[in-house]
Tab-separated table of C-alpha atoms in Angstrom:
chain	number	residue	atom	x	y	z
A	1	VAL	CA	0.000	0.000	0.000
A	2	GLY	CA	3.035	2.279	-0.116
A	3	ALA	CA	3.085	2.872	3.638
A	4	ASN	CA	6.170	4.034	5.498
A	5	PRO	CA	6.680	1.741	8.513
A	6	ALA	CA	9.462	3.955	9.903
A	7	ILE	CA	7.179	5.563	12.530
A	8	ILE	CA	5.987	2.205	13.883
A	9	ASP	CA	9.564	0.856	13.873
A	10	LYS	CA	10.711	3.952	15.782
A	11	ILE	CA	8.005	3.461	18.455
A	12	CYS	CA	8.983	-0.209	18.816
A	13	LYS	CA	12.678	0.591	19.237
A	14	GLU	CA	12.290	3.562	21.585
A	15	PRO	CA	12.755	2.583	25.233
A	16	SER	CA	9.707	3.445	27.295
A	17	GLY	CA	9.916	4.692	30.847
A	18	ASP	CA	7.002	2.430	31.721
A	19	GLN	CA	9.034	-0.657	30.864
A	20	GLU	CA	11.193	-0.132	33.925
A	21	ILE	CA	8.184	-0.262	36.228
A	22	VAL	CA	7.419	-3.804	37.341
A	23	PRO	CA	3.681	-4.395	36.842
A	24	LYS	CA	1.749	-5.094	40.035
A	25	GLN	CA	0.557	-8.662	40.410
A	26	THR	CA	-3.185	-9.168	40.210
A	27	GLU	CA	-4.671	-9.854	43.630
A	28	PHE	CA	-8.115	-11.015	44.689
A	29	PRO	CA	-9.199	-7.637	46.209
A	30	ASP	CA	-8.333	-5.906	42.907
A	31	LEU	CA	-10.590	-8.291	40.986
A	32	LEU	CA	-13.385	-7.790	43.550
A	33	ILE	CA	-13.184	-3.996	43.226
A	34	LEU	CA	-13.240	-4.184	39.424
A	35	LEU	CA	-16.100	-6.695	39.328
A	36	GLY	CA	-18.075	-4.760	41.953
A	37	THR	CA	-17.608	-1.507	40.037
A	38	ALA	CA	-18.680	-3.170	36.777
A	39	LEU	CA	-21.834	-4.630	38.352
A	40	LEU	CA	-22.618	-1.307	40.074
A	41	ILE	CA	-22.279	0.622	36.792
A	42	SER	CA	-24.456	-1.977	35.064
A	43	ALA	CA	-27.182	-1.711	37.728
A	44	LEU	CA	-27.072	2.101	37.793
A	45	SER	CA	-27.154	2.286	33.979
A	46	GLN	CA	-30.226	0.053	33.793
A	47	THR	CA	-32.015	1.872	36.628
A	48	THR	CA	-31.223	5.386	35.358
A	49	SER	CA	-32.248	4.535	31.779
A	50	ARG	CA	-35.864	3.952	32.891
A	51	TYR	CA	-36.226	7.594	33.976
A	52	LEU	CA	-34.704	9.168	30.856
A	53	PRO	CA	-36.844	10.327	27.891
A	54	GLN	CA	-37.527	7.514	25.452
A	55	ASN	CA	-38.701	7.319	21.860
A	56	THR	CA	-38.297	4.958	18.911
A	57	PHE	CA	-34.648	6.009	18.585
A	58	LEU	CA	-33.537	6.168	22.229
A	59	THR	CA	-35.002	3.226	24.119
A	60	ALA	CA	-34.118	2.139	27.666
A	61	THR	CA	-31.562	-0.306	26.238
A	62	SER	CA	-29.946	2.460	24.158
A	63	TRP	CA	-29.679	4.708	27.229
A	64	THR	CA	-28.163	1.827	29.226
A	65	ILE	CA	-25.437	1.306	26.597
A	66	ILE	CA	-24.699	5.050	26.360
A	67	ILE	CA	-24.453	5.478	30.146
A	68	ALA	CA	-22.259	2.384	30.544
A	69	THR	CA	-19.969	3.553	27.705
A	70	LEU	CA	-19.579	7.041	29.210
A	71	ALA	CA	-18.956	5.537	32.661
A	72	GLY	CA	-16.230	3.317	31.179
A	73	ILE	CA	-14.524	6.293	29.529
A	74	PHE	CA	-14.736	8.292	32.775
A	75	GLY	CA	-13.384	5.338	34.760
A	76	ALA	CA	-10.310	5.209	32.511
A	77	PHE	CA	-9.270	8.619	33.898
A	78	THR	CA	-9.638	7.623	37.563
A	79	ASN	CA	-7.537	5.450	39.891
A	80	LEU	CA	-9.398	2.393	38.552
A	81	GLN	CA	-6.971	2.375	35.620
A	82	LYS	CA	-4.130	1.546	38.019
A	83	LEU	CA	-5.797	-1.629	39.295
A	84	PRO	CA	-4.280	-4.768	37.725
A	85	GLY	CA	-6.491	-7.567	36.472
A	86	SER	CA	-8.811	-5.567	34.226
A	87	ASN	CA	-7.588	-7.510	31.167
A	88	HIS	CA	-8.311	-10.886	32.793
A	89	LEU	CA	-11.724	-9.754	33.995
A	90	SER	CA	-12.685	-8.192	30.657
A	91	HIS	CA	-11.734	-11.416	28.861
A	92	ALA	CA	-13.843	-13.497	31.244
A	93	MET	CA	-16.832	-11.149	30.848
A	94	LEU	CA	-16.422	-11.131	27.062
A	95	TYR	CA	-16.487	-14.948	26.990
A	96	LEU	CA	-19.582	-14.939	29.215
A	97	LEU	CA	-21.286	-12.438	26.913
A	98	VAL	CA	-20.490	-14.515	23.820
A	99	ALA	CA	-21.710	-17.660	25.598
A	100	LEU	CA	-24.908	-15.877	26.631
A	101	ILE	CA	-25.592	-14.736	23.067
A	102	ALA	CA	-24.804	-18.204	21.698
A	103	SER	CA	-27.068	-19.903	24.254
A	104	GLY	CA	-30.095	-18.242	22.684
A	105	ALA	CA	-29.131	-19.284	19.157
A	106	ASN	CA	-30.965	-22.064	17.374
A	107	LEU	CA	-28.542	-23.722	14.950
A	108	SER	CA	-31.328	-25.784	13.389
A	109	GLN	CA	-32.715	-22.597	11.845
A	110	LEU	CA	-29.388	-21.717	10.210
A	111	ALA	CA	-30.441	-23.279	6.905
A	112	LYS	CA	-33.636	-21.164	6.945
A	113	ALA	CA	-31.689	-17.914	7.086
A	114	PRO	CA	-29.087	-18.045	4.294
A	115	LEU	CA	-29.672	-14.359	3.532
A	116	TYR	CA	-28.399	-13.321	6.974
A	117	ILE	CA	-25.290	-15.495	6.593
A	118	ILE	CA	-24.570	-14.045	3.146
A	119	SER	CA	-25.175	-10.540	4.541
A	120	GLY	CA	-22.555	-11.157	7.230
A	121	PHE	CA	-19.934	-12.125	4.646
A	122	VAL	CA	-20.897	-9.132	2.467
A	123	ILE	CA	-20.478	-6.774	5.460
A	124	LEU	CA	-17.036	-8.254	6.251
A	125	GLY	CA	-16.083	-7.982	2.559
A	126	ILE	CA	-17.114	-4.320	2.405
A	127	HIS	CA	-15.219	-3.691	5.652
A	128	ALA	CA	-12.074	-5.258	4.164
A	129	LEU	CA	-12.399	-3.199	0.962
A	130	ILE	CA	-12.841	0.053	2.914
A	131	MET	CA	-9.781	-0.779	5.046
A	132	LEU	CA	-7.682	-1.497	1.933
A	133	MET	CA	-8.869	1.705	0.224
A	134	ALA	CA	-8.100	3.762	3.355
A	135	ALA	CA	-4.673	2.121	3.605
A	136	ARG	CA	-3.946	2.961	-0.022
A	137	ILE	CA	-5.222	6.557	0.109
A	138	PHE	CA	-3.740	7.554	3.480
A	139	LYS	CA	-0.660	5.275	3.239
A	140	PHE	CA	-1.556	3.388	6.433
A	141	ASP	CA	0.619	0.431	7.340
A	142	LEU	CA	-0.990	-2.986	7.794
A	143	PHE	CA	-0.464	-2.790	11.570
A	144	THR	CA	-2.697	0.296	11.814
A	145	CYS	CA	-5.346	-1.276	9.574
A	146	GLY	CA	-5.314	-4.575	11.453
A	147	ILE	CA	-5.622	-2.923	14.872
A	148	ALA	CA	-8.330	-0.520	13.670
A	149	SER	CA	-10.297	-3.428	12.209
A	150	LEU	CA	-10.010	-5.588	15.328
A	151	ALA	CA	-10.726	-2.613	17.607
A	152	ASN	CA	-14.118	-2.266	15.910
A	153	ILE	CA	-14.912	-5.969	16.156
A	154	GLY	CA	-13.342	-7.247	19.394
A	155	GLY	CA	-12.709	-3.992	21.263
A	156	VAL	CA	-10.344	-3.628	24.220
A	157	ALA	CA	-10.324	-7.367	24.887
A	158	SER	CA	-8.632	-8.244	21.579
A	159	ALA	CA	-7.020	-5.162	19.950
A	160	PRO	CA	-4.139	-4.895	22.490
A	161	ILE	CA	-3.361	-8.597	21.987
A	162	LEU	CA	-2.851	-8.059	18.256
A	163	ALA	CA	-0.786	-4.934	19.003
A	164	ALA	CA	1.390	-6.980	21.382
A	165	ALA	CA	2.064	-9.461	18.552
A	166	TYR	CA	3.963	-6.635	16.811
A	167	SER	CA	5.545	-5.107	19.911
A	168	GLU	CA	4.664	-4.513	23.575
A	169	ALA	CA	5.353	-0.803	22.997
A	170	LEU	CA	2.305	-0.686	20.691
A	171	ILE	CA	-0.211	-1.985	23.266
A	172	PRO	CA	-1.326	1.549	24.308
A	173	ILE	CA	-2.144	2.295	20.645
A	174	GLY	CA	-4.353	-0.806	20.538
A	175	VAL	CA	-6.147	0.258	23.732
A	176	LEU	CA	-6.727	3.814	22.416
A	177	MET	CA	-8.073	2.530	19.093
A	178	ALA	CA	-10.389	0.116	20.885
A	179	MET	CA	-11.700	2.898	23.159
A	180	MET	CA	-12.370	5.074	20.114
A	181	GLY	CA	-14.132	2.092	18.544
A	182	TYR	CA	-16.448	1.900	21.570
A	183	VAL	CA	-17.214	5.633	21.532
A	184	VAL	CA	-17.762	5.945	17.773
A	185	GLY	CA	-19.385	2.507	17.527
A	186	THR	CA	-22.025	3.233	20.163
A	187	GLY	CA	-23.071	6.557	18.643
A	188	GLY	CA	-22.655	5.397	15.057
A	189	GLY	CA	-24.600	2.188	15.693
A	190	LEU	CA	-27.539	4.129	17.151
A	191	VAL	CA	-27.565	6.538	14.175
A	192	ILE	CA	-27.425	3.671	11.631
A	193	GLY	CA	-30.193	1.874	13.535
A	194	LYS	CA	-32.360	4.991	13.312
A	195	ILE	CA	-31.680	5.400	9.580
A	196	LEU	CA	-32.535	1.750	8.887
A	197	SER	CA	-35.741	1.961	10.958
A	198	ILE	CA	-36.919	4.898	8.797
A	199	MET	CA	-36.135	3.183	5.466
C-alpha cells in the first residue's frame, strides 16, 4: 500500500519509561473492586435509563449502553486504571457475553436464514475493501489497519493482543483505538439503527 513503517519501527525501538516499572501482580481484592464496580455501573445504567426520555430512537436499552460507555470512559481517567487484572476480567466477561448470546441461538434454523449469513460475509467484505482503500489513500501500514479493524470488532479485549504481537510498545495504541471504537461505535450504531428503521 506504499506505507512508510518507519514511525511504527521507531516506536517499537524507543525505550519506554514504563518498561522499567514492574507491573503489580493481580490480587483477589483488585478483581473484587473491578467486578463490583462493573456490576454497580451496570445496575445504575439500567435503573437510570428507565427515567430518561424515550422514543423509537432512544429506548431504555440504548440509554443503558450510552451510560455504561460514558462511565467506562470516565473510569479510565480515575484510579481504577491503576488496578491490575482488568484484562483478565474483561476477557472473562467477554467470553460470558459470547456464551450468553450463543445460548439463545438455534442452529437448526441456520439453513432457513441463508440471507443473513450471506449478509454477514458481504459486510465483512465491504469492511475489508474500505480498510484497503483507506490504507492505499492515506498510506496506512498494515499494523494500523489490522488494529483498527479488530478494535471495531473485538474492542479492548482483543485489539491490544494483536498490538502486542507486533511489539509490547504498541499496546497503548491498541487500547486507544479500541476505546475510540467503543465511543464511535455506540453513537454510530444508534444513528445507523435509526436510519434503517426509517427506510
